[in-house]
Amino acid sequence: MEGLTTSRRDFGPHKVLPVKSYQPNPFVPSEENMDLLTTYKQDYNPYPVCRMGPIKPRDSKYPCGDKMECLPTYKADYLPWNQPRRELLRPEHHYRPASTGFDSRTTHQDDYSVKGLVSTVSCKPLAMPKLCNIPLEDLTNYKMSYVAHPLEKRFVYEAEKFRPCNIPFESLTTHKESYRGLMGKPAKSLKPPARSCGLETPFSNTTEFRDKYQAWPTPQMFSKVPVSYVPPEEKMDLLTTVQAHYTYPKGAPAQSFRPVLSVKKGGHFESSTTTKDDYKHWPGIHREPVKPIPQLSIPTEPLDCLTTMRAHYVPHPPISTKSCKPPWAVPRGNIPVEGQTTYTISFTPKNMGRCLASYPEPPGYTFEETDALGHKIYRPVAQTGSQHSSHLSVGDSENPNQRELAVSA
């Protein structure tokens, strides 16, 4: 096998130089001190804060002892009608199961019988051992370039003995040393005084809904009996145009013209590639990260725990709004609902006639000619002698009464 590939023949090795790395400028610390003031400390000054009262109403301490009537408005005003149950509008059940047993066989089981195994002959060539007299070259780049260096003896550090400290341990922490309790005034309670319930009148069980919203008498709904369905007498032809005209008598599956791929078997496989021969590994150097010097100094003053809400919020008294609800109008009288609609007035049931296109020869018409598109044209028998001819296509499905009007016009 020739050891020349397309990559070796077309792409020659070029001299590759190491990539130049960018050296950042050395960090120079600033000599100025950092101003630790923030916008919050400069613009938001502390103000006296007063506690806001709760908006949620208080729970009553004196519950009512009377028993509540558990009759809602829906049960008291809206009573069910005493109407007979309607019959369901569904077709009658005419299906009767067959008396014979179901054989449970499919079309595949009937048409495709089980065939025995077919003995085939393998066309695979025999695996013959290929002997080579050339000895295998076991020299590698690692064996040729590796130089064994003598290892130095490892230095072992001796552990120092533990020496206990003679100075006693101080039990002071950063919290005990820096944060000391300051004496201040106790917090004042802003809880409003308790109000006594001054209402002595009993609780009224009448509501606005019971007084003003009365139930209207609802008339009985008018339902019209639907027209009974009359199924057609003729059976439907379930054949489609493709099944009737396109039968494909000389059809055959397509054959593949793709050539068979020939597999070439060679001798020794050469595992060297262009990347292994031309692109060698460069020695890498580990770089230390550049870390800035910390310049932040922690303030010694304690943090004031005031927020913008506590500092700037001013309580305002509630504003009573005026109700824009319209006044109650007088309820209308017991006027019955008119049960007539446009559908019930103008609808007239019509008989379903058979389409003339379903006949092989339409009654009342004679065949005249066939046009260029393949449509059959018929003429009425009553107007055979006149010059006016009525064109009727086999695919038309209009009413015969409408067709006669069109022909006479």
Tab-separated table of C-alpha atoms in Angstrom, residues 133-326:
chain	number	residue	atom	x	y	z
A	133	ASN	CA	8.628	-12.422	6.460
A	134	ILE	CA	9.424	-8.754	7.334
A	135	PRO	CA	10.084	-8.391	11.079
A	136	LEU	CA	7.982	-5.825	12.965
A	137	GLU	CA	9.819	-2.598	13.802
A	138	ASP	CA	9.206	-2.008	17.487
A	139	LEU	CA	11.093	1.314	17.781
A	140	THR	CA	8.947	4.298	18.836
A	141	ASN	CA	9.653	7.989	19.401
A	142	TYR	CA	9.441	7.388	23.172
A	143	LYS	CA	12.149	4.691	23.092
A	144	MET	CA	14.452	6.734	20.835
A	145	SER	CA	14.115	10.156	22.544
A	146	TYR	CA	13.594	9.214	26.230
A	147	VAL	CA	16.682	9.650	28.449
A	148	ALA	CA	16.567	8.135	31.912
A	149	HIS	CA	17.898	10.516	34.596
A	150	PRO	CA	18.977	9.391	38.064
A	151	LEU	CA	16.522	10.289	40.832
A	152	GLU	CA	17.749	12.316	43.796
A	153	LYS	CA	17.047	11.192	47.321
A	154	ARG	CA	13.941	12.836	48.756
A	155	PHE	CA	14.518	15.239	51.651
A	156	VAL	CA	12.424	14.427	54.708
A	157	TYR	CA	11.577	17.212	57.166
A	158	GLU	CA	11.638	16.377	60.847
A	159	ALA	CA	8.470	17.373	62.758
A	160	GLU	CA	8.997	19.829	65.611
A	161	LYS	CA	7.851	18.843	69.050
A	162	PHE	CA	4.777	20.586	70.528
A	163	ARG	CA	5.523	23.199	73.173
A	164	PRO	CA	2.546	24.390	75.277
A	165	CYS	CA	2.154	28.153	75.896
A	166	ASN	CA	2.695	29.477	79.421
A	167	ILE	CA	0.451	32.575	78.975
A	168	PRO	CA	-3.156	32.003	80.171
A	169	PHE	CA	-5.972	32.153	77.503
A	170	GLU	CA	-8.114	35.299	77.435
A	171	SER	CA	-11.853	34.660	77.138
A	172	LEU	CA	-12.453	37.926	75.225
A	173	THR	CA	-14.118	37.818	71.781
A	174	THR	CA	-14.609	40.480	69.111
A	175	HIS	CA	-18.274	40.853	70.136
A	176	LYS	CA	-17.440	41.346	73.849
A	177	GLU	CA	-14.615	43.754	73.107
A	178	SER	CA	-16.164	45.963	70.358
A	179	TYR	CA	-19.978	45.823	70.817
A	180	ARG	CA	-21.172	47.148	74.159
A	181	GLY	CA	-24.800	47.705	75.184
A	182	LEU	CA	-25.979	51.318	75.208
A	183	MET	CA	-28.655	52.509	77.606
A	184	GLY	CA	-31.783	53.858	75.853
A	185	LYS	CA	-35.398	54.710	76.505
A	186	PRO	CA	-37.897	51.826	76.482
A	187	ALA	CA	-40.207	51.624	73.455
A	188	LYS	CA	-43.613	53.216	73.889
A	189	SER	CA	-46.715	51.195	73.029
A	190	LEU	CA	-48.732	52.673	70.126
A	191	LYS	CA	-51.665	50.315	70.621
A	192	PRO	CA	-54.991	52.246	70.485
A	193	PRO	CA	-57.288	52.039	73.531
A	194	ALA	CA	-59.963	49.366	73.571
A	195	ARG	CA	-63.409	50.519	72.441
A	196	SER	CA	-66.514	49.187	74.077
A	197	CYS	CA	-69.392	47.965	71.941
A	198	GLY	CA	-72.184	50.553	72.359
A	199	LEU	CA	-74.836	48.865	70.193
A	200	GLU	CA	-77.760	47.459	72.236
A	201	THR	CA	-80.166	46.771	69.370
A	202	PRO	CA	-80.354	43.137	68.153
A	203	PHE	CA	-78.749	42.184	64.840
A	204	SER	CA	-81.178	42.356	61.896
A	205	ASN	CA	-81.333	39.196	59.772
A	206	THR	CA	-82.641	41.009	56.667
A	207	THR	CA	-80.225	41.946	53.909
A	208	GLU	CA	-80.362	44.326	50.960
A	209	PHE	CA	-80.623	41.385	48.556
A	210	ARG	CA	-83.714	39.997	50.334
A	211	ASP	CA	-85.425	43.404	50.486
A	212	LYS	CA	-84.853	44.739	46.971
A	213	TYR	CA	-83.984	41.805	44.698
A	214	GLN	CA	-87.151	39.704	44.359
A	215	ALA	CA	-87.445	36.620	42.174
A	216	TRP	CA	-89.302	37.086	38.879
A	217	PRO	CA	-91.758	34.410	37.705
A	218	THR	CA	-90.125	32.507	34.874
A	219	PRO	CA	-92.461	31.115	32.181
A	220	GLN	CA	-92.098	27.604	30.864
A	221	MET	CA	-89.722	27.178	27.904
A	222	PHE	CA	-91.347	26.307	24.546
A	223	SER	CA	-89.692	23.406	22.747
A	224	LYS	CA	-90.517	22.380	19.206
A	225	VAL	CA	-90.687	18.707	18.230
A	226	PRO	CA	-88.018	18.021	15.551
A	227	VAL	CA	-88.904	16.489	12.196
A	228	SER	CA	-88.394	12.729	12.157
A	229	TYR	CA	-85.459	11.489	10.072
A	230	VAL	CA	-86.283	9.276	7.074
A	231	PRO	CA	-83.275	7.238	5.894
A	232	PRO	CA	-82.841	6.784	2.087
A	233	GLU	CA	-83.901	3.519	0.509
A	234	GLU	CA	-80.938	3.095	-1.900
A	235	LYS	CA	-77.581	1.707	-0.812
A	236	MET	CA	-74.506	3.917	-1.033
A	237	ASP	CA	-71.769	3.105	-3.517
A	238	LEU	CA	-68.514	3.107	-1.528
A	239	LEU	CA	-66.179	2.952	-4.554
A	240	THR	CA	-63.909	5.972	-5.137
A	241	THR	CA	-62.558	7.299	-8.447
A	242	VAL	CA	-59.107	5.826	-7.760
A	243	GLN	CA	-60.512	2.374	-6.974
A	244	ALA	CA	-62.773	2.367	-10.048
A	245	HIS	CA	-60.418	3.774	-12.780
A	246	TYR	CA	-56.790	3.523	-11.582
A	247	THR	CA	-56.021	-0.186	-11.231
A	248	TYR	CA	-52.283	-0.277	-12.262
A	249	PRO	CA	-52.375	-3.651	-14.114
A	250	LYS	CA	-48.654	-3.596	-15.067
A	251	GLY	CA	-47.201	-2.130	-11.881
A	252	ALA	CA	-43.874	-3.368	-10.517
A	253	PRO	CA	-41.559	-2.133	-7.761
A	254	ALA	CA	-38.676	0.121	-8.804
A	255	GLN	CA	-35.200	-1.392	-9.066
A	256	SER	CA	-32.124	0.265	-7.587
A	257	PHE	CA	-29.397	1.426	-10.043
A	258	ARG	CA	-26.864	2.220	-7.329
A	259	PRO	CA	-23.477	0.487	-7.980
A	260	VAL	CA	-22.155	-1.956	-5.434
A	261	LEU	CA	-19.297	-0.562	-3.340
A	262	SER	CA	-16.085	-2.533	-3.697
A	263	VAL	CA	-14.099	-3.028	-0.490
A	264	LYS	CA	-10.333	-3.061	-0.957
A	265	LYS	CA	-8.272	-5.038	1.512
A	266	GLY	CA	-4.639	-4.097	1.925
A	267	GLY	CA	-1.698	-5.215	4.022
A	268	HIS	CA	-0.087	-3.354	6.928
A	269	PHE	CA	-1.979	-0.298	8.201
A	270	GLU	CA	0.062	2.839	8.752
A	271	SER	CA	-1.195	4.740	11.814
A	272	SER	CA	0.820	7.958	11.272
A	273	THR	CA	-1.153	11.060	10.285
A	274	THR	CA	-0.292	14.556	9.083
A	275	THR	CA	-1.102	16.038	12.477
A	276	LYS	CA	1.228	13.626	14.300
A	277	ASP	CA	4.108	14.252	11.860
A	278	ASP	CA	3.940	18.059	11.342
A	279	TYR	CA	2.307	19.519	14.493
A	280	LYS	CA	4.362	18.878	17.609
A	281	HIS	CA	3.331	19.685	21.188
A	282	TRP	CA	4.721	22.967	22.550
A	283	PRO	CA	5.981	23.282	26.111
A	284	GLY	CA	3.414	25.175	28.261
A	285	ILE	CA	4.268	27.575	31.096
A	286	HIS	CA	1.866	28.089	34.030
A	287	ARG	CA	1.164	31.752	34.726
A	288	GLU	CA	0.163	33.129	38.102
A	289	PRO	CA	-3.052	35.221	38.240
A	290	VAL	CA	-2.820	38.969	38.851
A	291	LYS	CA	-4.692	39.784	42.065
A	292	PRO	CA	-5.389	43.389	43.147
A	293	ILE	CA	-4.390	44.580	46.599
A	294	PRO	CA	-7.471	45.018	48.875
A	295	GLN	CA	-7.983	48.671	49.857
A	296	LEU	CA	-11.394	48.515	51.562
A	297	SER	CA	-11.400	49.551	55.216
A	298	ILE	CA	-14.357	48.523	57.412
A	299	PRO	CA	-16.084	51.470	59.180
A	300	THR	CA	-16.131	51.543	62.989
A	301	GLU	CA	-19.488	53.347	63.390
A	302	PRO	CA	-22.613	51.183	63.931
A	303	LEU	CA	-25.144	50.903	61.032
A	304	ASP	CA	-28.384	52.847	61.394
A	305	CYS	CA	-31.212	50.424	60.591
A	306	LEU	CA	-33.532	53.045	59.096
A	307	THR	CA	-35.218	52.329	55.769
A	308	THR	CA	-36.701	54.728	53.247
A	309	MET	CA	-40.219	53.729	54.380
A	310	ARG	CA	-39.520	54.519	58.033
A	311	ALA	CA	-37.691	57.775	57.256
A	312	HIS	CA	-40.029	59.436	54.719
A	313	TYR	CA	-43.491	57.866	55.163
A	314	VAL	CA	-46.083	60.262	56.628
A	315	PRO	CA	-49.457	58.801	57.725
A	316	HIS	CA	-52.577	60.494	56.342
A	317	PRO	CA	-56.161	60.206	57.564
A	318	PRO	CA	-58.485	58.034	55.407
A	319	ILE	CA	-60.696	59.786	52.863
A	320	SER	CA	-64.361	58.773	52.642
A	321	THR	CA	-65.440	58.355	49.002
A	322	LYS	CA	-68.921	58.994	47.663
A	323	SER	CA	-70.857	56.034	46.253
A	324	CYS	CA	-71.739	56.304	42.540
A	325	LYS	CA	-74.196	53.405	42.582
A	326	PRO	CA	-77.457	54.338	40.751
